[in-house]
Amino acid sequence: MAAVRQDVAKLGSGWNKDLLNYALAMQAMDELPIQDRNSWKFLGAMHGFHPQLWRNEHLIKANAPIPTDLTNNTFGNQCQHGSWYFLSWHRAYLYAFESIVAAKVKQLTGDDWALPYWNYLDSSNPKALNLPDAFVAKTLPNGKPNPLRKYPRRNGITAIQASPWLSLAAMEENDFLVGNDGSLGFGGGISDDFVQFEAMTGDLESNPHNTVHGLVGGYMGNALLAGLDPIFWLHHCNIDRLWEAWMNTPGKTMVRDPRWLNGPANRRFIMPVPGDNAPGVTFSGKDTLKGGKYHRTYDDLSIGTGVKPGVQAVARVNMGSPTTQKVQPIGANADVVKVGGAPVQTRIDLEPTATAKGMATMGATATGQEVTRLYLALDSVRGSAPSPLLHVYVNLPPDADPAQHPERQAGSLTLFGLNVASQDDGPHAGGGLGYTIDITDLAQRLTDAGDFDPQHLRVTLVPGEQVSDDEPITIERISVLKRSGVVT
């Protein structure tokens, strides 16, 4: 029976046995050639791989042969983002990685090993945002260079920032997906086929997943390199734990669509197994649920998750079954928005009747009442940077400094993987990514203040890091979505 995954903060300080074994295994695996499916670089390339970038980073030699199974749509560039497969694919990826590392640990030390998780949103731990000590130490206990800090992060980073845009708000969502395309919800937009970066990012992927990737930076901030950083795996282990906690909370509705359970339709996902170049194992979404071959157990599902498994979720009003809810666009801007080195404002023209009705039912809580939530949707976001940061404000006063009006901030988006999703010659054909931001509470505050016009909405986009006149972001359309249901 596989060991239970534990919080890395509870394994012991400094070089505890689990992290020392991780480092030793990682070092040995990183010495293997990329052709070996159990090598560190092969496993990293499964998430994202660009031969020229890897040569530029001196990860592979200029004339070194590239394994065909990394470039022929078998193992390489498999990571699923902006898709309802995001959580299931990464769960199997973690399991395969953990199995290979555990086998290497057993070979090197005779110890059993399980992948720990980094619980960075544990409010009871004052050091939760710190990278574990072993990931920032310069040397191993024997004085040799520490492999857990081999690959670049932000200069000198020892902890991620305590920022207002890092949160567990995603855990308040009750439905894995809502709408015919899954444009809203916890898990990501519907994607029948295999697409590495698809059109609509789910709540959990947007935050904290993308946010932590951006805060750590370096290789973690680039989807084509992220899997090489050893902290990647502890971060994704926590994301997987959050999904497990969410599914174990009454009131949450997990997707059971056969397309998700058995998909993708056009290509099977595949994972390597321990043992040189043994044949891979194919799987689909159902294999990652409880009872499936890629399901794992955690020591705790309450601390730092925002939910209490087994206790009815009450953070957001229950809007009924996702199949009975409706998602309706009620307004959009007129032109493509380009964000460079300065804030840009655009106006959304709203359908006044539908908007007014939505505003009137935003706060409904009584059983049987119609209830509405409002969202900003940013469609076909494109850019060349790997994880640019974009701050979004609603109805700023004229000529106002956004920094002086945090009460008007709808959210902040770390656009992880934007470079990959925007490549014209990539599998996504440069379609970019999509995001939604729940603005219901902000809209309610603006309504109470008399500053929400049912005919117009002003949206201001403020560039953060990796956004400039030389590396702008374009957004094909910004719209307001009205989500309607009945309180149950």
Coordinates of C-alpha atoms in Angstrom, one line a residue:
M1 CA 0.0 0.0 0.0
A2 CA 1.4 3.4 -1.0
A3 CA 2.4 5.8 1.8
V4 CA 0.1 8.7 2.7
R5 CA 1.2 12.1 1.3
Q6 CA 2.1 14.5 4.1
D7 CA 2.6 18.3 4.6
V8 CA 6.2 19.0 4.0
A9 CA 6.2 21.5 7.0
K10 CA 5.4 18.5 9.3
L11 CA 8.2 16.2 8.1
G12 CA 10.9 18.0 10.2
S13 CA 13.0 21.1 9.6
G14 CA 16.0 21.3 7.4
W15 CA 17.3 18.2 5.8
N16 CA 14.8 15.7 7.1
K17 CA 15.0 12.2 5.7
D18 CA 12.2 12.6 3.1
L19 CA 13.7 15.7 1.5
L20 CA 17.2 14.3 1.7
N21 CA 16.0 11.2 -0.1
Y22 CA 14.2 13.4 -2.6
A23 CA 17.4 15.3 -3.3
L24 CA 19.5 12.2 -3.7
A25 CA 16.9 10.6 -6.1
M26 CA 16.6 13.9 -8.1
Q27 CA 20.4 14.1 -8.4
A28 CA 20.7 10.5 -9.7
M29 CA 17.7 10.9 -12.1
D30 CA 19.1 14.2 -13.4
E31 CA 22.3 12.4 -14.4
L32 CA 20.4 10.1 -16.7
P33 CA 20.1 10.9 -20.4
I34 CA 16.9 12.5 -21.5
Q35 CA 16.2 9.4 -23.6
D36 CA 15.5 7.5 -20.4
R37 CA 11.9 7.7 -19.5
N38 CA 12.8 7.7 -15.8
S39 CA 15.2 10.6 -16.1
W40 CA 14.5 14.0 -14.5
K41 CA 14.6 15.8 -17.8
F42 CA 12.3 13.4 -19.6
L43 CA 9.7 13.7 -16.8
G44 CA 10.0 17.5 -17.0
A45 CA 9.7 17.5 -20.8
M46 CA 6.4 15.7 -20.4
H47 CA 4.9 18.9 -19.0
G48 CA 6.5 21.2 -21.6
F49 CA 9.3 20.9 -24.1
H50 CA 10.8 23.2 -26.7
P51 CA 14.0 21.8 -28.1
Q52 CA 15.6 25.2 -29.0
L53 CA 14.7 26.7 -25.6
W54 CA 16.2 23.7 -23.8
R55 CA 19.3 24.1 -25.9
N56 CA 19.5 27.8 -25.1
E57 CA 19.2 26.9 -21.4
H58 CA 22.0 24.3 -21.8
L59 CA 19.6 21.6 -20.6
I60 CA 20.5 19.5 -23.7
K61 CA 23.5 19.7 -25.9
A62 CA 23.3 21.5 -29.3
N63 CA 23.6 18.3 -31.3
A64 CA 22.2 15.8 -28.8
P65 CA 19.5 13.6 -30.3
I66 CA 15.9 14.3 -29.1
P67 CA 13.8 11.2 -28.1
T68 CA 11.1 10.8 -30.7
D69 CA 8.5 10.0 -28.0
L70 CA 9.0 13.6 -26.8
T71 CA 8.2 15.1 -30.2
N72 CA 5.7 12.6 -31.8
N73 CA 2.7 13.4 -29.7
T74 CA 3.3 10.5 -27.3
F75 CA 4.9 11.6 -24.1
G76 CA 6.1 15.2 -24.6
N77 CA 4.1 18.4 -24.2
Q78 CA 1.2 16.7 -22.6
C79 CA 0.2 19.2 -19.8
Q80 CA -3.4 20.1 -19.9
H81 CA -4.3 23.8 -19.1
G82 CA -7.4 25.9 -19.6
S83 CA -9.3 22.6 -19.8
W84 CA -11.4 20.3 -17.7
Y85 CA -8.6 17.8 -18.0
F86 CA -6.2 20.1 -16.0
L87 CA -6.7 18.4 -12.7
S88 CA -7.0 14.8 -13.9
W89 CA -4.0 14.9 -16.1
H90 CA -1.8 16.5 -13.4
R91 CA -3.0 14.0 -10.9
A92 CA -1.7 11.1 -13.0
Y93 CA 1.5 13.0 -13.8
L94 CA 2.1 13.3 -10.0
Y95 CA 1.5 9.6 -9.5
A96 CA 3.9 8.6 -12.3
F97 CA 6.6 10.9 -11.0
E98 CA 6.1 9.8 -7.4
S99 CA 6.4 6.2 -8.4
I100 CA 9.6 6.7 -10.3
V101 CA 11.2 8.8 -7.6
A102 CA 10.1 6.3 -4.9
A103 CA 11.7 3.5 -6.9
K104 CA 14.9 5.4 -7.1
V105 CA 14.8 6.2 -3.4
K106 CA 14.3 2.5 -2.6
Q107 CA 17.3 1.7 -4.8
L108 CA 19.6 4.3 -3.3
T109 CA 18.6 4.1 0.4
G110 CA 16.1 1.2 1.0
D111 CA 13.6 3.7 2.3
D112 CA 10.0 4.1 1.3
W113 CA 9.0 7.5 0.0
A114 CA 5.9 9.6 -0.8
L115 CA 5.7 13.0 -2.4
P116 CA 4.9 15.7 0.2
Y117 CA 2.8 18.8 -0.5
W118 CA 3.7 22.4 0.1
N119 CA 0.8 23.9 2.1
Y120 CA 1.4 27.6 1.4
L121 CA -2.1 28.7 2.4
D122 CA -2.0 27.2 5.9
S123 CA -3.0 30.2 8.0
S124 CA -2.0 28.3 11.2
N125 CA 1.6 28.2 10.0
P126 CA 3.5 31.5 10.1
K127 CA 6.1 30.1 7.7
A128 CA 3.6 28.6 5.3
L129 CA 4.8 30.9 2.4
N130 CA 8.4 29.9 2.9
L131 CA 10.0 27.5 0.5
P132 CA 11.0 24.5 2.6
D133 CA 14.6 25.0 4.0
A134 CA 16.0 22.1 1.9
F135 CA 15.0 23.9 -1.3
V136 CA 17.0 27.0 -0.5
A137 CA 20.1 25.5 1.3
K138 CA 23.2 25.9 -0.8
T139 CA 24.6 22.4 0.0
L140 CA 23.5 18.9 1.0
P141 CA 24.5 17.7 4.5
N142 CA 27.7 16.3 2.9
G143 CA 28.7 19.7 1.6
K144 CA 28.0 19.0 -2.1
P145 CA 25.8 21.3 -4.2
N146 CA 22.1 21.1 -3.4
P147 CA 20.2 19.6 -6.4
L148 CA 16.9 21.0 -5.0
R149 CA 18.0 24.5 -5.9
K150 CA 19.8 23.7 -9.2
Y151 CA 17.2 25.2 -11.5
P152 CA 16.5 29.0 -11.5
R153 CA 13.9 30.7 -9.5
R154 CA 13.5 34.4 -8.6
N155 CA 16.8 35.8 -7.5
G156 CA 17.3 35.0 -3.8
I157 CA 13.8 33.8 -3.2
T158 CA 13.2 32.1 0.1
A159 CA 9.4 32.7 0.3
I160 CA 6.6 33.6 -2.0
Q161 CA 4.9 37.0 -1.3
A162 CA 1.9 37.3 0.9
S163 CA -0.2 39.0 -1.8
P164 CA -3.9 39.8 -2.0
W165 CA -4.2 37.8 -5.3
L166 CA -3.1 34.5 -3.7
S167 CA -6.2 33.0 -2.1
L168 CA -8.5 30.0 -1.7
A169 CA -11.5 31.7 -3.3
A170 CA -11.7 28.9 -5.8
M171 CA -12.7 26.5 -3.1
E172 CA -15.9 28.5 -2.6
E173 CA -17.2 27.5 -6.0
N174 CA -19.7 24.6 -5.8
D175 CA -19.7 23.3 -9.4
F176 CA -16.8 21.8 -11.4
L177 CA -18.3 23.4 -14.5
V178 CA -21.3 25.4 -15.5
G179 CA -22.5 26.3 -19.0
N180 CA -22.4 24.5 -22.3
D181 CA -18.7 25.1 -22.7
G182 CA -17.7 25.0 -19.0
S183 CA -16.9 28.7 -19.2
L184 CA -17.5 29.0 -15.4
G185 CA -16.6 26.8 -12.6
F186 CA -13.9 25.1 -10.5
G187 CA -12.4 22.8 -13.1
G188 CA -11.9 24.4 -16.5
G189 CA -13.6 24.6 -19.9
I190 CA -14.9 21.6 -21.8
S191 CA -12.4 20.1 -24.2
D192 CA -13.4 17.0 -26.1
D193 CA -9.9 16.6 -27.7
F194 CA -6.3 16.8 -26.5
V195 CA -5.2 20.4 -26.4
Q196 CA -2.2 21.4 -24.3
F197 CA -3.5 24.9 -23.6
E198 CA -7.2 25.2 -24.2
A199 CA -9.6 28.2 -24.1
M200 CA -11.0 28.6 -20.5
T201 CA -9.1 28.4 -17.2
G202 CA -10.9 27.0 -14.2
D203 CA -11.0 28.7 -10.8
L204 CA -8.4 26.4 -9.1
E205 CA -6.0 26.6 -12.0
S206 CA -6.2 30.4 -12.1
N207 CA -5.6 30.7 -8.4
P208 CA -3.7 29.5 -6.5
H209 CA -2.1 27.3 -9.2
N210 CA -1.0 30.0 -11.7
T211 CA -0.4 32.5 -9.0
V212 CA 2.2 30.3 -7.2
H213 CA 3.9 29.5 -10.5
G214 CA 4.3 33.2 -11.1
L215 CA 5.4 34.0 -7.5
V216 CA 8.2 31.4 -7.5
G217 CA 9.3 32.6 -10.9
G218 CA 12.3 31.4 -12.9
Y219 CA 11.7 28.0 -14.4
M220 CA 8.4 27.7 -12.4
G221 CA 7.1 30.7 -14.3
N222 CA 7.5 29.1 -17.7
A223 CA 5.3 26.1 -18.7
L224 CA 8.0 24.8 -21.0
L225 CA 10.5 24.6 -18.1
A226 CA 8.4 24.3 -14.9
G227 CA 8.6 20.6 -14.4
L228 CA 12.4 20.8 -13.9
D229 CA 12.1 22.6 -10.6
P230 CA 11.7 20.2 -7.8
I231 CA 9.3 22.5 -6.0
F232 CA 6.9 22.2 -8.9
W233 CA 6.0 18.7 -7.7
L234 CA 5.2 19.8 -4.1
H235 CA 3.2 22.7 -5.5
H236 CA 1.1 20.5 -7.7
C237 CA 0.7 17.9 -4.9
N238 CA -1.0 20.7 -2.9
I239 CA -3.2 21.6 -5.9
D240 CA -4.2 18.0 -6.2
R241 CA -5.0 17.9 -2.4
L242 CA -7.2 20.9 -2.8
W243 CA -9.1 19.1 -5.6
E244 CA -9.5 16.1 -3.3
A245 CA -10.7 18.2 -0.4
W246 CA -13.2 20.0 -2.7
M247 CA -14.6 16.7 -4.0
N248 CA -15.0 15.4 -0.4
T249 CA -17.1 18.4 0.6
P250 CA -20.9 18.1 0.5
G251 CA -22.5 20.6 -1.8
K252 CA -19.8 20.3 -4.4
T253 CA -20.7 18.9 -7.8
M254 CA -18.0 17.0 -9.6
V255 CA -18.3 16.4 -13.4
R256 CA -19.5 13.0 -14.5
D257 CA -19.7 13.7 -18.2
P258 CA -18.7 10.6 -20.2
R259 CA -16.4 12.8 -22.3
W260 CA -14.4 13.7 -19.2
L261 CA -14.5 10.3 -17.7
N262 CA -13.3 8.6 -20.9
G263 CA -11.5 11.4 -22.8
P264 CA -9.8 12.9 -24.7
A265 CA -11.7 11.5 -27.7
N266 CA -8.8 11.8 -30.2
R267 CA -5.8 10.7 -28.1
R268 CA -5.1 8.8 -24.9
F269 CA -3.1 10.3 -22.1
I270 CA 0.0 8.2 -21.3
M271 CA 2.4 8.1 -18.3
P272 CA 5.7 6.3 -17.8
V273 CA 6.3 3.7 -15.1
P274 CA 9.4 2.8 -13.1
G275 CA 12.0 0.8 -14.9
D276 CA 14.1 2.2 -17.7
N277 CA 12.0 2.5 -20.9
A278 CA 9.1 0.3 -19.9
P279 CA 5.9 0.8 -22.0
G280 CA 3.8 3.6 -20.7
V281 CA 0.3 3.3 -19.2
T282 CA -2.7 5.0 -20.8
F283 CA -5.5 6.5 -18.8
S284 CA -8.6 8.8 -18.8
G285 CA -10.4 11.0 -16.2
K286 CA -12.1 8.1 -14.4
D287 CA -8.8 6.6 -13.5
T288 CA -8.0 9.6 -11.3
L289 CA -11.1 9.4 -9.1
K290 CA -11.5 7.5 -5.9
G291 CA -11.0 3.8 -6.7
G292 CA -9.0 4.6 -9.8
K293 CA -5.4 3.6 -10.4
Y294 CA -4.1 7.2 -10.0
H295 CA -6.0 8.1 -6.8
R296 CA -3.8 8.9 -3.7
T297 CA -4.4 9.6 0.0
Y298 CA -3.5 12.7 2.0
D299 CA -2.9 13.0 5.7
D300 CA -5.3 16.0 6.0
L301 CA -7.9 17.7 3.7
S302 CA -8.9 20.5 6.0
I303 CA -5.8 22.6 6.9
G304 CA -5.1 25.3 4.4
T305 CA -7.9 24.2 2.0
G306 CA -10.8 26.6 2.9
V307 CA -13.2 23.7 3.3
K308 CA -14.0 21.0 5.8
P309 CA -14.6 17.7 4.0
G310 CA -17.7 16.1 5.3
V311 CA -19.2 19.5 6.3
Q312 CA -21.7 21.1 4.0
A313 CA -20.2 24.0 1.9
V314 CA -21.9 27.3 2.7
A315 CA -19.4 29.9 1.5
R316 CA -21.4 30.7 -1.6
V317 CA -25.1 30.3 -2.1
N318 CA -26.2 27.0 -3.7
M319 CA -27.5 27.9 -7.2
G320 CA -29.0 24.4 -7.9
S321 CA -27.7 21.7 -10.2
P322 CA -25.2 23.0 -12.8
T323 CA -27.5 21.5 -15.5
T324 CA -30.3 23.8 -14.5
Q325 CA -28.2 27.0 -14.2
K326 CA -27.9 29.3 -17.1
V327 CA -24.9 31.3 -18.3
Q328 CA -25.8 34.3 -20.5
P329 CA -23.5 37.0 -21.9
I330 CA -25.1 40.4 -21.2
G331 CA -22.6 42.8 -22.7
A332 CA -19.1 43.1 -24.2
N333 CA -16.6 45.7 -25.3
A334 CA -16.3 46.6 -29.0
D335 CA -12.6 46.3 -29.8
V336 CA -9.5 44.2 -29.1
V337 CA -7.6 45.6 -26.1
K338 CA -3.8 45.9 -26.1
V339 CA -2.1 46.4 -22.8
G340 CA 1.5 47.5 -22.8
G341 CA 3.4 49.6 -20.3
A342 CA 0.4 51.7 -19.0
P343 CA -3.1 51.0 -17.8
V344 CA -5.8 50.7 -20.5
Q345 CA -9.5 51.3 -20.1
T346 CA -12.3 49.8 -22.1
R347 CA -16.1 50.1 -21.9
I348 CA -18.5 47.3 -21.8
D349 CA -22.0 48.0 -23.2
L350 CA -24.5 46.1 -21.2
E351 CA -28.0 44.9 -22.0
P352 CA -29.9 47.0 -19.5
T353 CA -32.9 44.8 -18.8
A354 CA -30.9 41.6 -18.2
T355 CA -28.3 43.5 -16.2
A356 CA -30.9 45.2 -14.0
K357 CA -32.6 41.9 -13.3
G358 CA -29.3 40.3 -12.4
M359 CA -28.4 43.2 -10.1
A360 CA -31.7 42.8 -8.3
T361 CA -31.1 39.1 -7.6
M362 CA -27.4 39.1 -6.7
G363 CA -28.0 38.8 -3.0
A364 CA -30.9 36.3 -3.0
T365 CA -30.5 33.6 -0.3
A366 CA -34.0 32.3 0.4
T367 CA -34.8 28.8 -1.0
G368 CA -36.7 29.0 -4.3
Q369 CA -35.6 32.5 -5.1
E370 CA -33.8 33.2 -8.4
V371 CA -30.2 34.1 -7.7
T372 CA -27.5 35.7 -10.0
R373 CA -23.7 36.0 -10.1
L374 CA -21.8 38.3 -12.4
Y375 CA -18.5 37.6 -14.0
L376 CA -16.0 39.3 -16.2
A377 CA -14.8 37.0 -19.0
L378 CA -11.5 37.7 -20.8
D379 CA -11.4 35.8 -24.1
S380 CA -8.4 34.9 -26.4
V381 CA -5.8 36.5 -24.2
R382 CA -2.4 36.4 -26.1
G383 CA 1.2 37.4 -25.4
S384 CA 4.8 36.3 -25.7
A385 CA 5.8 36.3 -22.1
P386 CA 5.6 33.0 -20.1
S387 CA 3.6 34.2 -17.0
P388 CA 2.7 37.9 -17.2
L389 CA 0.6 39.6 -14.4
L390 CA -2.5 41.6 -15.2
H391 CA -4.6 43.5 -12.6
V392 CA -8.2 44.1 -13.4
Y393 CA -10.3 47.0 -12.0
V394 CA -14.0 48.0 -12.5
N395 CA -15.5 51.5 -12.6
L396 CA -12.4 53.4 -11.5
P397 CA -13.1 57.1 -11.1
P398 CA -11.9 59.3 -14.0
D399 CA -8.1 59.8 -14.0
A400 CA -7.7 57.8 -10.8
D401 CA -4.6 56.0 -9.8
P402 CA -5.6 52.3 -9.6
A403 CA -3.2 51.7 -6.7
Q404 CA -5.3 54.1 -4.6
H405 CA -8.5 52.2 -5.2
P406 CA -8.1 48.6 -4.1
E407 CA -11.8 48.5 -3.4
R408 CA -12.4 48.6 -7.2
Q409 CA -10.0 45.7 -8.0
A410 CA -11.8 42.8 -9.5
G411 CA -8.8 40.5 -9.4
S412 CA -5.3 39.8 -10.6
L413 CA -4.4 37.2 -13.1
T414 CA -1.1 35.4 -13.6
L415 CA -1.3 34.3 -17.2
F416 CA 0.8 31.1 -16.8
G417 CA 1.6 29.5 -20.1
L418 CA 0.5 32.4 -22.2
N419 CA 3.6 32.1 -24.4
V420 CA 2.7 28.5 -25.3
A421 CA -1.0 29.2 -25.9
S422 CA -0.1 32.1 -28.2
Q423 CA 2.3 30.3 -30.5
D424 CA 0.9 30.4 -34.0
D425 CA 2.7 27.2 -35.0
G426 CA 1.8 25.4 -31.8
P427 CA -1.0 22.8 -31.3
H428 CA -3.3 25.5 -30.1
A429 CA -2.8 27.6 -33.2
G430 CA -2.2 30.8 -31.2
G431 CA -5.7 30.8 -29.8
G432 CA -4.5 32.2 -26.4
L433 CA -6.2 31.6 -23.1
G434 CA -9.4 32.6 -21.4
Y435 CA -10.2 33.7 -17.8
T436 CA -13.2 34.6 -15.7
I437 CA -13.4 36.7 -12.6
D438 CA -16.4 36.6 -10.3
I439 CA -17.3 40.3 -9.7
T440 CA -20.6 39.7 -7.8
D441 CA -19.4 41.1 -4.5
L442 CA -17.7 44.0 -6.2
A443 CA -20.9 44.7 -8.3
Q444 CA -22.9 44.6 -5.1
R445 CA -20.7 47.2 -3.4
L446 CA -20.8 49.4 -6.5
T447 CA -24.6 49.1 -6.6
D448 CA -24.9 50.0 -3.0
A449 CA -22.7 53.1 -3.7
G450 CA -24.8 54.1 -6.6
D451 CA -21.9 53.5 -9.1
F452 CA -23.2 50.5 -11.2
D453 CA -24.8 51.6 -14.4
P454 CA -26.9 48.8 -15.9
Q455 CA -26.0 50.1 -19.3
H456 CA -22.2 50.4 -19.1
L457 CA -19.2 49.1 -17.2
R458 CA -15.7 50.5 -17.3
V459 CA -12.9 48.0 -17.1
T460 CA -9.3 49.1 -16.5
L461 CA -6.4 46.7 -17.2
V462 CA -3.2 47.5 -15.3
P463 CA 0.0 45.8 -16.4
G464 CA 2.1 43.9 -13.9
E465 CA 5.5 42.2 -14.4
Q466 CA 6.3 40.8 -17.8
V467 CA 3.9 43.2 -19.5
S468 CA 5.5 46.2 -21.4
D469 CA 5.3 48.1 -24.7
D470 CA 7.9 45.6 -26.0
E471 CA 5.9 42.6 -24.7
P472 CA 2.2 43.6 -24.8
I473 CA -0.9 41.5 -24.1
T474 CA -3.9 41.5 -26.3
I475 CA -7.4 40.6 -25.3
E476 CA -9.8 39.8 -28.1
R477 CA -12.9 40.5 -26.1
I478 CA -14.0 41.4 -22.5
S479 CA -17.6 40.5 -21.7
V480 CA -19.9 40.3 -18.7
L481 CA -21.5 36.9 -18.0
K482 CA -24.7 36.5 -16.0
R483 CA -25.0 33.2 -14.2
S484 CA -28.5 32.4 -13.0
G485 CA -30.0 29.7 -10.8
V486 CA -32.5 29.0 -8.1
V487 CA -31.5 28.9 -4.4
T488 CA -31.8 25.3 -3.1

